[in-house]
Short mmCIF file of C-alpha atoms in Angstrom, two decimals:
data_model
loop_
_atom_site.label_atom_id
_atom_site.label_comp_id
_atom_site.label_asym_id
_atom_site.label_seq_id
_atom_site.Cartn_x
_atom_site.Cartn_y
_atom_site.Cartn_z
CA MET A 79 8.19 -42.82 -31.19
CA ALA A 80 11.19 -41.60 -28.98
CA ASP A 81 8.63 -40.30 -26.58
CA GLN A 82 6.91 -43.68 -26.27
CA LYS A 83 10.21 -45.39 -25.90
CA ALA A 84 11.22 -42.91 -22.97
CA CYS A 85 7.53 -43.66 -21.25
CA SER A 86 8.28 -47.28 -21.60
CA ARG A 87 11.54 -47.07 -19.93
CA ILE A 88 9.97 -45.00 -17.11
CA GLU A 89 7.25 -47.45 -16.70
CA GLN A 90 9.42 -50.37 -16.64
CA ARG A 91 11.53 -48.66 -13.97
CA SER A 92 8.67 -47.86 -11.73
CA VAL A 93 7.30 -51.37 -11.92
CA ILE A 94 10.70 -52.66 -10.93
CA LYS A 95 10.68 -50.37 -7.90
CA PHE A 96 7.35 -51.61 -6.89
CA LEU A 97 8.18 -55.23 -7.28
CA VAL A 98 11.49 -54.82 -5.11
CA ALA A 99 9.56 -53.14 -2.35
CA GLU A 100 6.97 -56.04 -2.49
CA GLY A 101 10.02 -58.27 -1.92
CA CYS A 102 10.39 -59.93 -5.37
CA LYS A 103 13.68 -61.27 -6.49
CA PRO A 104 15.34 -59.82 -9.82
CA ILE A 105 14.88 -63.25 -11.83
CA GLU A 106 11.18 -63.22 -10.86
CA ILE A 107 10.76 -59.31 -11.72
CA HIS A 108 12.29 -60.01 -15.16
CA ARG A 109 9.95 -63.19 -15.54
CA ARG A 110 6.84 -61.42 -14.75
CA MET A 111 7.67 -58.08 -16.88
CA SER A 112 8.63 -60.47 -19.83
CA THR A 113 5.04 -61.71 -20.03
CA VAL A 114 3.79 -58.19 -20.08
CA TYR A 115 6.41 -56.20 -22.15
CA GLY A 116 7.38 -58.93 -24.44
CA ALA A 117 10.23 -57.95 -26.86
CA THR A 118 10.32 -54.39 -25.43
CA CYS A 119 11.03 -55.53 -21.78
CA PHE A 120 14.42 -54.61 -20.24
CA SER A 121 17.01 -57.17 -20.36
CA GLN A 122 17.75 -59.43 -17.37
CA LYS A 123 20.72 -57.78 -16.88
CA ASN A 124 19.09 -54.34 -16.77
CA VAL A 125 16.36 -55.61 -14.65
CA TYR A 126 19.07 -56.86 -12.16
CA LYS A 127 20.93 -53.37 -12.12
CA TRP A 128 17.62 -51.37 -11.32
CA ALA A 129 16.67 -53.83 -8.71
CA LYS A 130 19.87 -53.55 -7.07
CA LEU A 131 19.75 -49.57 -7.13
CA PHE A 132 16.17 -49.53 -5.85
CA LYS A 133 16.90 -52.06 -3.06
CA GLU A 134 19.95 -49.80 -2.11
CA GLY A 135 17.68 -46.84 -1.71
CA ARG A 136 17.78 -44.98 -5.11
CA SER A 137 15.28 -42.48 -5.04
CA SER A 138 12.91 -41.69 -7.85
CA GLY A 139 11.64 -38.68 -6.25
CA LYS A 140 8.67 -40.48 -4.19
CA VAL A 141 8.36 -41.35 -0.53
CA MET A 142 6.35 -44.15 0.45
CA LEU A 143 3.68 -43.54 3.03
CA THR A 144 1.76 -46.01 5.03
CA VAL A 145 -1.31 -44.45 7.13
CA PHE A 146 -3.65 -46.15 9.59
CA TRP A 147 -6.80 -44.21 10.11
CA ASP A 148 -10.42 -44.51 11.28
CA MET A 149 -13.48 -42.14 11.47
CA GLN A 150 -11.69 -39.59 13.68
CA GLY A 151 -8.74 -39.45 11.69
CA PRO A 152 -5.12 -40.64 11.37
CA ILE A 153 -3.99 -43.12 14.17
CA THR A 154 -0.44 -44.06 12.67
CA ILE A 155 1.48 -42.26 9.81
CA SER A 156 4.47 -44.22 8.77
CA PHE A 157 7.26 -43.34 5.95
CA LEU A 158 9.40 -46.28 4.66
CA GLU A 159 12.95 -45.71 5.18
CA LYS A 160 15.48 -45.18 2.29
CA GLY A 161 16.88 -48.43 1.41
CA SER A 162 14.08 -50.62 3.21
CA THR A 163 11.77 -52.60 1.36
CA VAL A 164 8.14 -53.52 2.49
CA ASN A 165 7.98 -56.95 3.86
CA SER A 166 5.93 -58.80 6.68
CA ALA A 167 8.56 -58.27 9.46
CA ASN A 168 8.45 -54.49 9.21
CA TYR A 169 4.82 -54.45 8.50
CA CYS A 170 4.18 -56.58 11.79
CA GLU A 171 6.42 -54.04 13.66
CA LEU A 172 4.21 -51.21 12.33
CA LEU A 173 1.08 -53.02 13.17
CA ARG A 174 2.33 -53.27 16.97
CA GLN A 175 3.11 -49.59 16.77
CA VAL A 176 -0.51 -48.91 15.54
CA LYS A 177 -1.66 -50.73 18.86
CA LYS A 178 0.23 -48.54 20.92
CA ASP A 179 -1.22 -45.45 19.23
CA ILE A 180 -4.70 -46.55 19.38
CA LYS A 181 -4.18 -47.04 23.10
CA ASN A 182 -2.68 -43.37 23.36
CA LYS A 183 -5.18 -41.73 20.88
CA ARG A 184 -8.27 -43.76 21.02
CA ARG A 185 -8.55 -44.65 24.66
CA GLY A 186 -11.05 -47.13 25.30
CA HIS A 187 -11.29 -48.37 21.51
CA GLN A 188 -9.01 -51.61 22.22
CA SER A 189 -11.71 -52.89 24.84
CA LYS A 190 -14.52 -52.37 21.99
CA GLY A 191 -12.36 -54.27 19.39
CA VAL A 192 -10.36 -53.27 16.37
CA ILE A 193 -11.42 -54.19 12.94
CA LEU A 194 -8.38 -53.78 10.56
CA HIS A 195 -8.76 -53.42 6.77
CA HIS A 196 -5.76 -53.60 4.27
CA ASP A 197 -5.35 -54.70 0.96
CA ASN A 198 -3.91 -58.16 -0.33
CA ALA A 199 -0.35 -56.97 -0.86
CA ARG A 200 2.06 -60.00 -0.18
CA PRO A 201 3.29 -58.29 3.33
CA HIS A 202 -0.40 -58.26 4.39
CA THR A 203 -1.10 -61.75 3.75
CA ALA A 204 2.08 -63.38 4.79
CA ALA A 205 1.72 -66.03 7.46
CA GLN A 206 3.56 -63.84 9.83
CA THR A 207 1.34 -61.03 9.41
CA VAL A 208 -1.81 -63.12 10.01
CA GLN A 209 -0.26 -64.65 13.21
CA THR A 210 0.64 -60.78 14.36
CA ILE A 211 -2.99 -59.75 13.76
CA ASN A 212 -4.34 -62.78 15.72
CA GLU A 213 -1.95 -62.05 18.61
CA LEU A 214 -3.07 -58.39 18.85
CA GLY A 215 -6.67 -59.62 19.04
CA TRP A 216 -7.88 -57.76 16.01
CA GLU A 217 -10.40 -58.74 13.36
CA LEU A 218 -9.43 -58.74 9.78
CA LEU A 219 -12.06 -57.38 7.24
CA PRO A 220 -11.60 -59.38 4.04
CA HIS A 221 -10.53 -57.60 0.94
CA PRO A 222 -11.27 -59.05 -2.60
CA PRO A 223 -8.20 -59.23 -4.79
CA TYR A 224 -7.64 -56.26 -7.24
CA SER A 225 -10.35 -54.14 -5.60
CA PRO A 226 -8.88 -50.72 -4.83
CA ASP A 227 -12.71 -49.47 -4.96
CA LEU A 228 -13.16 -51.08 -1.59
CA ALA A 229 -9.94 -49.57 -0.17
CA PRO A 230 -10.67 -46.45 1.66
CA SER A 231 -7.01 -44.98 1.15
CA ASP A 232 -7.18 -45.46 -2.38
CA PHE A 233 -10.84 -44.31 -3.24
CA HIS A 234 -10.94 -41.51 -0.72
CA LEU A 235 -7.69 -40.36 0.90
CA PHE A 236 -4.73 -40.58 -1.77
CA GLY A 237 -6.95 -38.77 -4.34
CA PRO A 238 -7.23 -35.44 -2.49
CA LEU A 239 -3.86 -35.80 -1.07
CA LYS A 240 -2.23 -36.11 -4.59
CA ALA A 241 -4.11 -33.15 -5.73
CA PHE A 242 -3.09 -30.90 -2.76
CA THR A 243 0.77 -31.95 -3.53
CA ARG A 244 0.61 -31.74 -7.27
CA GLY A 245 2.79 -29.17 -8.83
CA THR A 246 4.88 -28.72 -5.61
CA LYS A 247 8.58 -28.96 -5.81
CA PHE A 248 10.05 -30.39 -2.51
CA GLU A 249 13.58 -29.66 -1.46
CA SER A 250 13.99 -32.73 0.64
CA ASP A 251 12.22 -36.22 1.59
CA ASP A 252 11.82 -34.62 5.00
CA GLU A 253 9.96 -31.75 3.59
CA VAL A 254 7.55 -34.22 1.85
CA LYS A 255 7.04 -36.06 5.09
CA SER A 256 6.18 -32.98 6.84
CA VAL A 257 3.80 -31.60 4.45
CA VAL A 258 2.07 -34.84 4.06
CA SER A 259 1.73 -35.43 7.66
CA ASP A 260 0.13 -32.04 8.10
CA TRP A 261 -2.34 -32.42 5.61
CA LEU A 262 -3.46 -35.84 6.89
CA ARG A 263 -3.63 -34.18 10.55
CA HIS A 264 -5.59 -31.18 9.50
CA GLN A 265 -8.40 -32.77 7.47
CA SER A 266 -11.66 -32.88 9.61
CA LYS A 267 -13.21 -35.85 11.21
CA ASP A 268 -16.36 -35.50 8.85
CA PHE A 269 -13.59 -35.96 6.01
CA TYR A 270 -12.47 -39.22 7.52
CA ALA A 271 -15.99 -40.34 8.59
CA GLU A 272 -17.15 -39.85 4.98
CA GLY A 273 -14.57 -42.39 3.83
CA ILE A 274 -15.70 -45.04 6.17
CA ARG A 275 -19.33 -44.47 5.23
CA LYS A 276 -18.33 -44.85 1.64
CA LEU A 277 -16.72 -48.08 2.29
CA VAL A 278 -19.86 -49.51 4.23
CA HIS A 279 -21.93 -48.45 1.17
CA ARG A 280 -19.33 -49.79 -1.48
CA TRP A 281 -19.36 -53.13 0.67
CA GLU A 282 -23.11 -53.42 0.85
CA LYS A 283 -23.01 -52.91 -3.22
CA CYS A 284 -20.39 -55.53 -3.53
CA VAL A 285 -22.46 -58.21 -1.20
CA THR A 286 -25.44 -57.32 -3.32
CA VAL A 287 -23.83 -57.98 -6.62
CA LEU A 288 -21.97 -60.97 -5.39
CA GLY A 289 -25.34 -62.35 -3.81
CA ASP A 290 -27.00 -61.91 -7.10
CA TYR A 291 -24.19 -63.84 -8.78
CA VAL A 292 -24.47 -66.68 -6.34
CA GLU A 293 -28.22 -66.88 -6.78
CA LYS A 294 -27.86 -66.98 -10.62
CA LEU A 295 -25.20 -69.57 -10.36
CA LYS A 296 -27.48 -71.70 -8.17
CA LYS A 297 -30.26 -71.45 -10.57
CA HIS A 298 -28.08 -72.49 -13.41
CA ARG A 299 -26.77 -75.30 -11.76
CA GLY A 300 -30.28 -76.41 -10.70
CA ARG A 301 -31.27 -76.24 -14.45
CA GLU A 302 -28.53 -78.27 -15.18
CA SER A 303 -29.40 -81.11 -12.69
CA ASP A 304 -33.16 -81.31 -13.97
#
């Protein structure tokens, strides 16, 4: 029982940290957590305390990584500064940096057109972000909600990266950043190309399933109108 309570506390602190990074306010975090954890949920006072600590940069031993990559390898590797939260403003700045990196590392690709794929996290779907993507002249690949199986970084990249670092004790955040960056840069082009090919295959399956669903729905409605 004690172990279960400890796990619950750790889990709830992780949830608070994630939602703070998403830009949620403490009152909203507590409301959302209450619907999930019920009577075992942290008190509002406790949620406020942890939200404040995480917003001020308390470390839980993790470093937040954002990486943009294509079939040739990583284009931009970025780590969130301590005390910062992920929001549309700093994400837009990062997108502008990606454009510069594409120009320097993928000469000629800008003229061929850039297709951006990211998930539906709040900073990614904010009006400011959508406007920035339009200003950059990029095409945005749609991403269905709650679909990590269609996010290449989730299904192809982060698994091997976690396996590589699992069990390693790092002395500092800088060491984490250095090791992770080196790993990303030293993977072969074939590794990254495979991730993009997997995305194409998964998208084809998604479209097939969705098409089958739409076709069945049309038939069902057709029978209703008879």
